[in-house]
C-alpha cells in the first residue's frame, strides 16, 4: 500500500473521530448518505423494487403466450385500457412489455442492484478500508441509478407506449419515431434513462477500481484478496471499457432520431414514402450494442461467481480449490468477453470467415468458465457442507451455470446457431446462464451478508422454501423452452396461432406459464422474509457463519469508518478453513501466523 494511501487512511480515521461530534440527520443518514454500507442498502432495495416490476411484467406477457388473445381481468387491473382494451393485450404493447422486462432485468436488477449492492458493501469491509475512495461520487452514482430507474418506469405510462424494439433496440425500428407507437416518446425516454444509467455505472466502477488499488489495509496483498473482491474489481474494469461504447450508440441513435443524422439509417421507405436518410448502417449499431452487450453478460455474472466462491468456501469449511486458477479465469473471462461480440450477429450477413473467428473466440471462453465450475465442485468435494439457504443458492448457481453454458456451445458455433437463432432456444440459454445464475448469486449474497447489512438474521426455513420452489420453477420455465426453440418457435411473437405448424407446442407454453406464475408468486416469501426480518429477525452474532474475511471482524453496530480504533492488519489469505494446528475450523485473516505455520499454497 502506498504511503499516500496510508496517510489517506490515517486522515480518514481523524475525520471519523471528528464526525462523531455531530449527529446525522435523517436526510444525511438515509437519503444523501455517503456511507458505503447505507448506499449498498439503497441499491439493494431499489433493485428489489425494480425486480418486482420486471418479474410482474414477465408474468403478464407469459399469460398472453399461454392463452393468446384471451381476455384477462388481471390485464384490466394492472395495464388498463391503453394496453389491454377489454382485457385483451394489444400486440404492440406485448412488444413493449418484453422490451421493458429485458431492460429492467439486465441493467437495473442484475447489473446495478447486484454489483452496486455487494461492491459497495464488501469492497471497503473486505479490503480493510474506512470507506470508498470517494463517498460523494458513490452517492452520486446511486442517485443517477435511481433517476434512470424512475425515467425507465415512467416510460410505461407514455400515451404512445414505451420503447418496443426489444431490449436491444435495433434500428431502423428504434431510429424512426414514426415507425410504431413505441418508437416515439417512449423510445426517447429509454435512451435518456440508459445514458444516465451508464453515467452512474461508470462513476461507481471508477470508485471501485481506485478503492481496491489504493486503500487495502496493511498486509492485504492482491493475492490475499477474497475472490469476491477480485470479481468486483475485474467487473468494474470491464464496465469502464465497454459501457462508454453503449453510451456512444445511444447518443448516435438520439442524433438520428432528433437531429436528422444518418449514422444507422439508409435507403428507408415507410408506407411508400422515401425518407432522406443516406449512407448509414444498422449493422454498425449492432456492433456498438454488442460490444457492450457481451461484456455486459460477464458484468452481470462475475459478481455472482465471486459471491459463490466466498459462500461455497465458507460453507464447505475448507479452502477454495485453486485460488490462483480462479483469479486467472476471472481475468481470462474479462479479456475474452471483449472479443466475442460477433456471435450475436451471425445472421446479420457478416463475412463467414469473420463468423469463424468469433466462433473460435467464443468457444475459448468455455475454458475459464469450466475451470470455475470444476473448482466449485472440487471445493464442495468431501467438504463439511453447511446447507444453509446461501449455500443452496450457490450450488444452484453452479448447476444453472453449467446447464446454461452447455447450450452456449451450440449458439457460439455459427453453423449451429443459424438454425436456432431468434428462437426460444436462445431465450432459454441466456436466461439460465445469465439471468437465473446471477439471480441465484444475488440471493446467495443476500442470505449470507444480510446479518452484516441489517444486524439481524433471515428466517432459515422460509429461505429453504424460497430456494426449492425457485429452483424447481426456474428449470420448469426454461428447460422446456429449449425444446420449443429447437422445434422452431420464434421469440418475440405475440401469438403463434397463425402457424398451424406450432399448434402442438401450445401446451408447452401453458406449462411454462404455470411454472412462471408459481415461481413468481413464491418470491413473495422472500420479500416477506427480507422486509419483516429487518425489524423482527433474530439478532445476529458478530460472525454468524464463522468466516475468515475482514468484514466479520467489524462490530455488529454500523459506524462511520467501519472499525473503532485501528484497522485490522492482514497476515494470511482468506481461505484458512479447517487448517491443521488450529483449535477452530476457521482462522480469520487478522490472526498472525504461528511460529512454523506454513502459508497454504494457493
mmCIF file of N, CA, C and O in Angstrom, residues 377-439:
data_model
loop_
_atom_site.group_PDB
_atom_site.id
_atom_site.type_symbol
_atom_site.label_atom_id
_atom_site.label_comp_id
_atom_site.label_asym_id
_atom_site.label_seq_id
_atom_site.Cartn_x
_atom_site.Cartn_y
_atom_site.Cartn_z
ATOM 1 N N UNK A 377 -16.879 -27.418 -7.804
ATOM 2 C CA UNK A 377 -17.231 -28.812 -7.497
ATOM 3 C C UNK A 377 -16.154 -29.442 -6.609
ATOM 4 O O UNK A 377 -16.459 -30.150 -5.640
ATOM 5 N N UNK A 378 -14.873 -29.152 -6.911
ATOM 6 C CA UNK A 378 -13.797 -29.735 -6.092
ATOM 7 C C UNK A 378 -13.727 -29.091 -4.709
ATOM 8 O O UNK A 378 -13.260 -29.715 -3.761
ATOM 9 N N UNK A 379 -14.193 -27.857 -4.566
ATOM 10 C CA UNK A 379 -14.265 -27.260 -3.229
ATOM 11 C C UNK A 379 -15.362 -27.955 -2.409
ATOM 12 O O UNK A 379 -15.194 -28.229 -1.224
ATOM 13 N N UNK A 380 -16.483 -28.256 -3.071
ATOM 14 C CA UNK A 380 -17.577 -28.944 -2.376
ATOM 15 C C UNK A 380 -17.197 -30.380 -2.018
ATOM 16 O O UNK A 380 -17.652 -30.922 -1.014
ATOM 17 N N UNK A 381 -16.342 -30.999 -2.829
ATOM 18 C CA UNK A 381 -15.993 -32.420 -2.692
ATOM 19 C C UNK A 381 -15.428 -32.732 -1.307
ATOM 20 O O UNK A 381 -14.449 -32.129 -0.884
ATOM 21 N N UNK A 382 -16.084 -33.631 -0.599
ATOM 22 C CA UNK A 382 -15.645 -34.058 0.734
ATOM 23 C C UNK A 382 -15.576 -32.913 1.743
ATOM 24 O O UNK A 382 -14.842 -32.996 2.727
ATOM 25 N N UNK A 383 -16.305 -31.826 1.492
ATOM 26 C CA UNK A 383 -16.349 -30.745 2.464
ATOM 27 C C UNK A 383 -17.342 -31.071 3.569
ATOM 28 O O UNK A 383 -18.185 -31.955 3.437
ATOM 29 N N UNK A 384 -17.241 -30.313 4.655
ATOM 30 C CA UNK A 384 -18.200 -30.447 5.758
ATOM 31 C C UNK A 384 -19.333 -29.459 5.456
ATOM 32 O O UNK A 384 -19.351 -28.353 5.963
ATOM 33 N N UNK A 385 -20.268 -29.844 4.580
ATOM 34 C CA UNK A 385 -21.199 -28.888 3.977
ATOM 35 C C UNK A 385 -22.236 -28.379 4.975
ATOM 36 O O UNK A 385 -22.913 -29.157 5.628
ATOM 37 N N UNK A 386 -22.333 -27.049 5.042
ATOM 38 C CA UNK A 386 -23.390 -26.403 5.839
ATOM 39 C C UNK A 386 -24.464 -25.956 4.849
ATOM 40 O O UNK A 386 -24.295 -24.944 4.190
ATOM 41 N N UNK A 387 -25.554 -26.719 4.740
ATOM 42 C CA UNK A 387 -26.508 -26.434 3.665
ATOM 43 C C UNK A 387 -27.531 -25.376 4.093
ATOM 44 O O UNK A 387 -28.724 -25.654 4.204
ATOM 45 N N UNK A 388 -27.054 -24.170 4.350
ATOM 46 C CA UNK A 388 -27.984 -23.069 4.639
ATOM 47 C C UNK A 388 -28.476 -22.467 3.312
ATOM 48 O O UNK A 388 -27.967 -22.822 2.249
ATOM 49 N N UNK A 389 -29.470 -21.574 3.350
ATOM 50 C CA UNK A 389 -30.016 -21.060 2.082
ATOM 51 C C UNK A 389 -28.956 -20.441 1.155
ATOM 52 O O UNK A 389 -29.001 -20.654 -0.057
ATOM 53 N N UNK A 390 -27.993 -19.704 1.718
ATOM 54 C CA UNK A 390 -26.964 -19.094 0.867
ATOM 55 C C UNK A 390 -26.182 -20.170 0.125
ATOM 56 O O UNK A 390 -25.888 -20.043 -1.072
ATOM 57 N N UNK A 391 -25.838 -21.244 0.822
ATOM 58 C CA UNK A 391 -25.092 -22.343 0.208
ATOM 59 C C UNK A 391 -25.931 -23.028 -0.876
ATOM 60 O O UNK A 391 -25.430 -23.352 -1.962
ATOM 61 N N UNK A 392 -27.217 -23.226 -0.605
ATOM 62 C CA UNK A 392 -28.078 -23.874 -1.608
ATOM 63 C C UNK A 392 -28.157 -23.034 -2.882
ATOM 64 O O UNK A 392 -28.074 -23.566 -3.990
ATOM 65 N N UNK A 393 -28.322 -21.724 -2.722
ATOM 66 C CA UNK A 393 -28.372 -20.870 -3.913
ATOM 67 C C UNK A 393 -27.036 -20.896 -4.659
ATOM 68 O O UNK A 393 -27.009 -20.846 -5.891
ATOM 69 N N UNK A 394 -25.918 -20.985 -3.931
ATOM 70 C CA UNK A 394 -24.611 -21.050 -4.597
ATOM 71 C C UNK A 394 -24.471 -22.345 -5.389
ATOM 72 O O UNK A 394 -23.967 -22.351 -6.511
ATOM 73 N N UNK A 395 -24.924 -23.455 -4.800
ATOM 74 C CA UNK A 395 -24.858 -24.730 -5.523
ATOM 75 C C UNK A 395 -25.819 -24.687 -6.717
ATOM 76 O O UNK A 395 -25.511 -25.179 -7.806
ATOM 77 N N UNK A 396 -26.971 -24.036 -6.516
ATOM 78 C CA UNK A 396 -27.913 -23.838 -7.628
ATOM 79 C C UNK A 396 -27.272 -23.061 -8.763
ATOM 80 O O UNK A 396 -27.472 -23.378 -9.942
ATOM 81 N N UNK A 397 -26.473 -22.055 -8.416
ATOM 82 C CA UNK A 397 -25.770 -21.275 -9.444
ATOM 83 C C UNK A 397 -24.834 -22.175 -10.246
ATOM 84 O O UNK A 397 -24.767 -22.084 -11.477
ATOM 85 N N UNK A 398 -24.089 -23.046 -9.563
ATOM 86 C CA UNK A 398 -23.169 -23.940 -10.282
ATOM 87 C C UNK A 398 -23.965 -24.793 -11.274
ATOM 88 O O UNK A 398 -23.563 -24.985 -12.431
ATOM 89 N N UNK A 399 -25.138 -25.267 -10.848
ATOM 90 C CA UNK A 399 -25.986 -26.082 -11.731
ATOM 91 C C UNK A 399 -26.448 -25.300 -12.962
ATOM 92 O O UNK A 399 -26.279 -25.744 -14.099
ATOM 93 N N UNK A 400 -27.031 -24.113 -12.750
ATOM 94 C CA UNK A 400 -27.561 -23.357 -13.902
ATOM 95 C C UNK A 400 -26.430 -22.822 -14.775
ATOM 96 O O UNK A 400 -26.593 -22.678 -15.982
ATOM 97 N N UNK A 401 -25.284 -22.530 -14.172
ATOM 98 C CA UNK A 401 -24.132 -22.051 -14.937
ATOM 99 C C UNK A 401 -23.668 -23.132 -15.919
ATOM 100 O O UNK A 401 -23.330 -22.853 -17.069
ATOM 101 N N UNK A 402 -23.681 -24.380 -15.468
ATOM 102 C CA UNK A 402 -23.256 -25.488 -16.336
ATOM 103 C C UNK A 402 -24.329 -25.780 -17.393
ATOM 104 O O UNK A 402 -24.029 -25.859 -18.591
ATOM 105 N N UNK A 403 -25.595 -25.918 -16.975
ATOM 106 C CA UNK A 403 -26.641 -26.253 -17.959
ATOM 107 C C UNK A 403 -26.831 -25.130 -18.969
ATOM 108 O O UNK A 403 -26.997 -25.381 -20.164
ATOM 109 N N UNK A 404 -26.789 -23.868 -18.484
ATOM 110 C CA UNK A 404 -26.911 -22.744 -19.420
ATOM 111 C C UNK A 404 -25.689 -22.620 -20.313
ATOM 112 O O UNK A 404 -25.789 -22.258 -21.490
ATOM 113 N N UNK A 405 -24.514 -22.942 -19.760
ATOM 114 C CA UNK A 405 -23.274 -22.830 -20.536
ATOM 115 C C UNK A 405 -23.196 -23.856 -21.651
ATOM 116 O O UNK A 405 -22.652 -23.588 -22.733
ATOM 117 N N UNK A 406 -23.743 -25.040 -21.421
ATOM 118 C CA UNK A 406 -23.681 -26.086 -22.455
ATOM 119 C C UNK A 406 -24.397 -25.661 -23.737
ATOM 120 O O UNK A 406 -23.917 -25.915 -24.836
ATOM 121 N N UNK A 407 -25.568 -25.006 -23.591
ATOM 122 C CA UNK A 407 -26.273 -24.559 -24.797
ATOM 123 C C UNK A 407 -25.532 -23.407 -25.462
ATOM 124 O O UNK A 407 -25.694 -23.170 -26.657
ATOM 125 N N UNK A 408 -24.685 -22.710 -24.684
ATOM 126 C CA UNK A 408 -23.865 -21.639 -25.266
ATOM 127 C C UNK A 408 -22.877 -22.170 -26.285
ATOM 128 O O UNK A 408 -22.518 -21.488 -27.249
ATOM 129 N N UNK A 409 -22.437 -23.412 -26.096
ATOM 130 C CA UNK A 409 -21.500 -24.009 -27.053
ATOM 131 C C UNK A 409 -22.190 -24.189 -28.409
ATOM 132 O O UNK A 409 -21.586 -23.994 -29.462
ATOM 133 N N UNK A 410 -23.493 -24.523 -28.378
ATOM 134 C CA UNK A 410 -24.263 -24.648 -29.621
ATOM 135 C C UNK A 410 -24.434 -23.270 -30.274
ATOM 136 O O UNK A 410 -24.174 -23.080 -31.458
ATOM 137 N N UNK A 411 -24.847 -22.290 -29.467
ATOM 138 C CA UNK A 411 -25.125 -20.960 -30.021
ATOM 139 C C UNK A 411 -23.848 -20.233 -30.435
ATOM 140 O O UNK A 411 -23.882 -19.341 -31.274
ATOM 141 N N UNK A 412 -22.720 -20.604 -29.842
ATOM 142 C CA UNK A 412 -21.459 -19.949 -30.194
ATOM 143 C C UNK A 412 -20.877 -20.442 -31.502
ATOM 144 O O UNK A 412 -19.933 -19.868 -32.035
ATOM 145 N N UNK A 413 -21.438 -21.523 -32.044
ATOM 146 C CA UNK A 413 -20.934 -22.095 -33.295
ATOM 147 C C UNK A 413 -21.807 -21.577 -34.440
ATOM 148 O O UNK A 413 -22.999 -21.847 -34.498
ATOM 149 N N UNK A 414 -21.205 -20.835 -35.368
ATOM 150 C CA UNK A 414 -22.008 -20.128 -36.380
ATOM 151 C C UNK A 414 -22.894 -21.069 -37.196
ATOM 152 O O UNK A 414 -24.022 -20.727 -37.531
ATOM 153 N N UNK A 415 -22.394 -22.274 -37.512
ATOM 154 C CA UNK A 415 -23.197 -23.176 -38.347
ATOM 155 C C UNK A 415 -24.402 -23.713 -37.583
ATOM 156 O O UNK A 415 -25.463 -23.919 -38.168
ATOM 157 N N UNK A 416 -24.257 -23.948 -36.272
ATOM 158 C CA UNK A 416 -25.376 -24.459 -35.481
ATOM 159 C C UNK A 416 -26.328 -23.328 -35.095
ATOM 160 O O UNK A 416 -27.540 -23.510 -35.039
ATOM 161 N N UNK A 417 -25.764 -22.151 -34.843
ATOM 162 C CA UNK A 417 -26.575 -21.026 -34.369
ATOM 163 C C UNK A 417 -27.631 -20.617 -35.391
ATOM 164 O O UNK A 417 -28.744 -20.246 -35.039
ATOM 165 N N UNK A 418 -27.275 -20.711 -36.686
ATOM 166 C CA UNK A 418 -28.197 -20.269 -37.736
ATOM 167 C C UNK A 418 -29.554 -20.965 -37.611
ATOM 168 O O UNK A 418 -30.604 -20.369 -37.841
ATOM 169 N N UNK A 419 -29.554 -22.225 -37.186
ATOM 170 C CA UNK A 419 -30.802 -22.991 -37.098
ATOM 171 C C UNK A 419 -31.693 -22.553 -35.941
ATOM 172 O O UNK A 419 -32.914 -22.709 -36.016
ATOM 173 N N UNK A 420 -31.096 -22.067 -34.872
ATOM 174 C CA UNK A 420 -31.909 -21.736 -33.689
ATOM 175 C C UNK A 420 -31.862 -20.251 -33.344
ATOM 176 O O UNK A 420 -32.404 -19.836 -32.338
ATOM 177 N N UNK A 421 -31.232 -19.452 -34.203
ATOM 178 C CA UNK A 421 -31.149 -18.010 -33.946
ATOM 179 C C UNK A 421 -32.553 -17.415 -33.834
ATOM 180 O O UNK A 421 -33.433 -17.739 -34.630
ATOM 181 N N UNK A 422 -32.737 -16.548 -32.824
ATOM 182 C CA UNK A 422 -34.029 -15.875 -32.613
ATOM 183 C C UNK A 422 -35.189 -16.839 -32.366
ATOM 184 O O UNK A 422 -36.341 -16.523 -32.646
ATOM 185 N N UNK A 423 -34.874 -18.012 -31.813
ATOM 186 C CA UNK A 423 -35.960 -18.886 -31.335
ATOM 187 C C UNK A 423 -35.914 -18.893 -29.807
ATOM 188 O O UNK A 423 -35.031 -18.282 -29.197
ATOM 189 N N UNK A 424 -36.834 -19.652 -29.206
ATOM 190 C CA UNK A 424 -36.854 -19.749 -27.743
ATOM 191 C C UNK A 424 -35.641 -20.478 -27.180
ATOM 192 O O UNK A 424 -35.382 -20.420 -25.984
ATOM 193 N N UNK A 425 -34.875 -21.144 -28.059
ATOM 194 C CA UNK A 425 -33.645 -21.801 -27.599
ATOM 195 C C UNK A 425 -32.679 -20.757 -27.040
ATOM 196 O O UNK A 425 -32.046 -20.943 -26.004
ATOM 197 N N UNK A 426 -32.597 -19.618 -27.734
ATOM 198 C CA UNK A 426 -31.721 -18.527 -27.290
ATOM 199 C C UNK A 426 -32.230 -17.950 -25.966
ATOM 200 O O UNK A 426 -31.454 -17.687 -25.043
ATOM 201 N N UNK A 427 -33.550 -17.769 -25.868
ATOM 202 C CA UNK A 427 -34.154 -17.239 -24.639
ATOM 203 C C UNK A 427 -33.818 -18.162 -23.467
ATOM 204 O O UNK A 427 -33.408 -17.713 -22.392
ATOM 205 N N UNK A 428 -33.970 -19.474 -23.688
ATOM 206 C CA UNK A 428 -33.688 -20.443 -22.626
ATOM 207 C C UNK A 428 -32.221 -20.368 -22.220
ATOM 208 O O UNK A 428 -31.891 -20.351 -21.028
ATOM 209 N N UNK A 429 -31.333 -20.287 -23.215
ATOM 210 C CA UNK A 429 -29.887 -20.260 -22.925
ATOM 211 C C UNK A 429 -29.524 -19.069 -22.050
ATOM 212 O O UNK A 429 -28.934 -19.221 -20.991
ATOM 213 N N UNK A 430 -29.867 -17.860 -22.510
ATOM 214 C CA UNK A 430 -29.321 -16.722 -21.757
ATOM 215 C C UNK A 430 -30.055 -16.490 -20.437
ATOM 216 O O UNK A 430 -29.462 -15.968 -19.491
ATOM 217 N N UNK A 431 -31.321 -16.921 -20.347
ATOM 218 C CA UNK A 431 -31.975 -16.788 -19.041
ATOM 219 C C UNK A 431 -31.326 -17.708 -18.015
ATOM 220 O O UNK A 431 -31.158 -17.318 -16.855
ATOM 221 N N UNK A 432 -30.974 -18.922 -18.417
ATOM 222 C CA UNK A 432 -30.340 -19.824 -17.450
ATOM 223 C C UNK A 432 -28.941 -19.348 -17.087
ATOM 224 O O UNK A 432 -28.579 -19.256 -15.914
ATOM 225 N N UNK A 433 -28.131 -19.035 -18.100
ATOM 226 C CA UNK A 433 -26.715 -18.820 -17.821
ATOM 227 C C UNK A 433 -26.465 -17.437 -17.215
ATOM 228 O O UNK A 433 -25.560 -17.263 -16.418
ATOM 229 N N UNK A 434 -27.283 -16.441 -17.607
ATOM 230 C CA UNK A 434 -27.009 -15.133 -17.017
ATOM 231 C C UNK A 434 -28.135 -14.677 -16.100
ATOM 232 O O UNK A 434 -27.883 -14.144 -15.034
ATOM 233 N N UNK A 435 -29.386 -14.936 -16.475
ATOM 234 C CA UNK A 435 -30.494 -14.469 -15.632
ATOM 235 C C UNK A 435 -30.579 -15.229 -14.327
ATOM 236 O O UNK A 435 -30.354 -14.673 -13.243
ATOM 237 N N UNK A 436 -30.857 -16.528 -14.421
ATOM 238 C CA UNK A 436 -31.072 -17.321 -13.205
ATOM 239 C C UNK A 436 -29.777 -17.449 -12.405
ATOM 240 O O UNK A 436 -29.775 -17.332 -11.173
ATOM 241 N N UNK A 437 -28.650 -17.677 -13.089
ATOM 242 C CA UNK A 437 -27.378 -17.828 -12.363
ATOM 243 C C UNK A 437 -27.068 -16.571 -11.551
ATOM 244 O O UNK A 437 -26.708 -16.654 -10.377
ATOM 245 N N UNK A 438 -27.208 -15.403 -12.194
ATOM 246 C CA UNK A 438 -26.895 -14.162 -11.478
ATOM 247 C C UNK A 438 -27.888 -13.907 -10.354
ATOM 248 O O UNK A 438 -27.519 -13.426 -9.276
ATOM 249 N N UNK A 439 -29.151 -14.266 -10.596
ATOM 250 C CA UNK A 439 -30.163 -14.104 -9.552
ATOM 251 C C UNK A 439 -29.839 -14.985 -8.343
ATOM 252 O O UNK A 439 -29.947 -14.554 -7.190
#
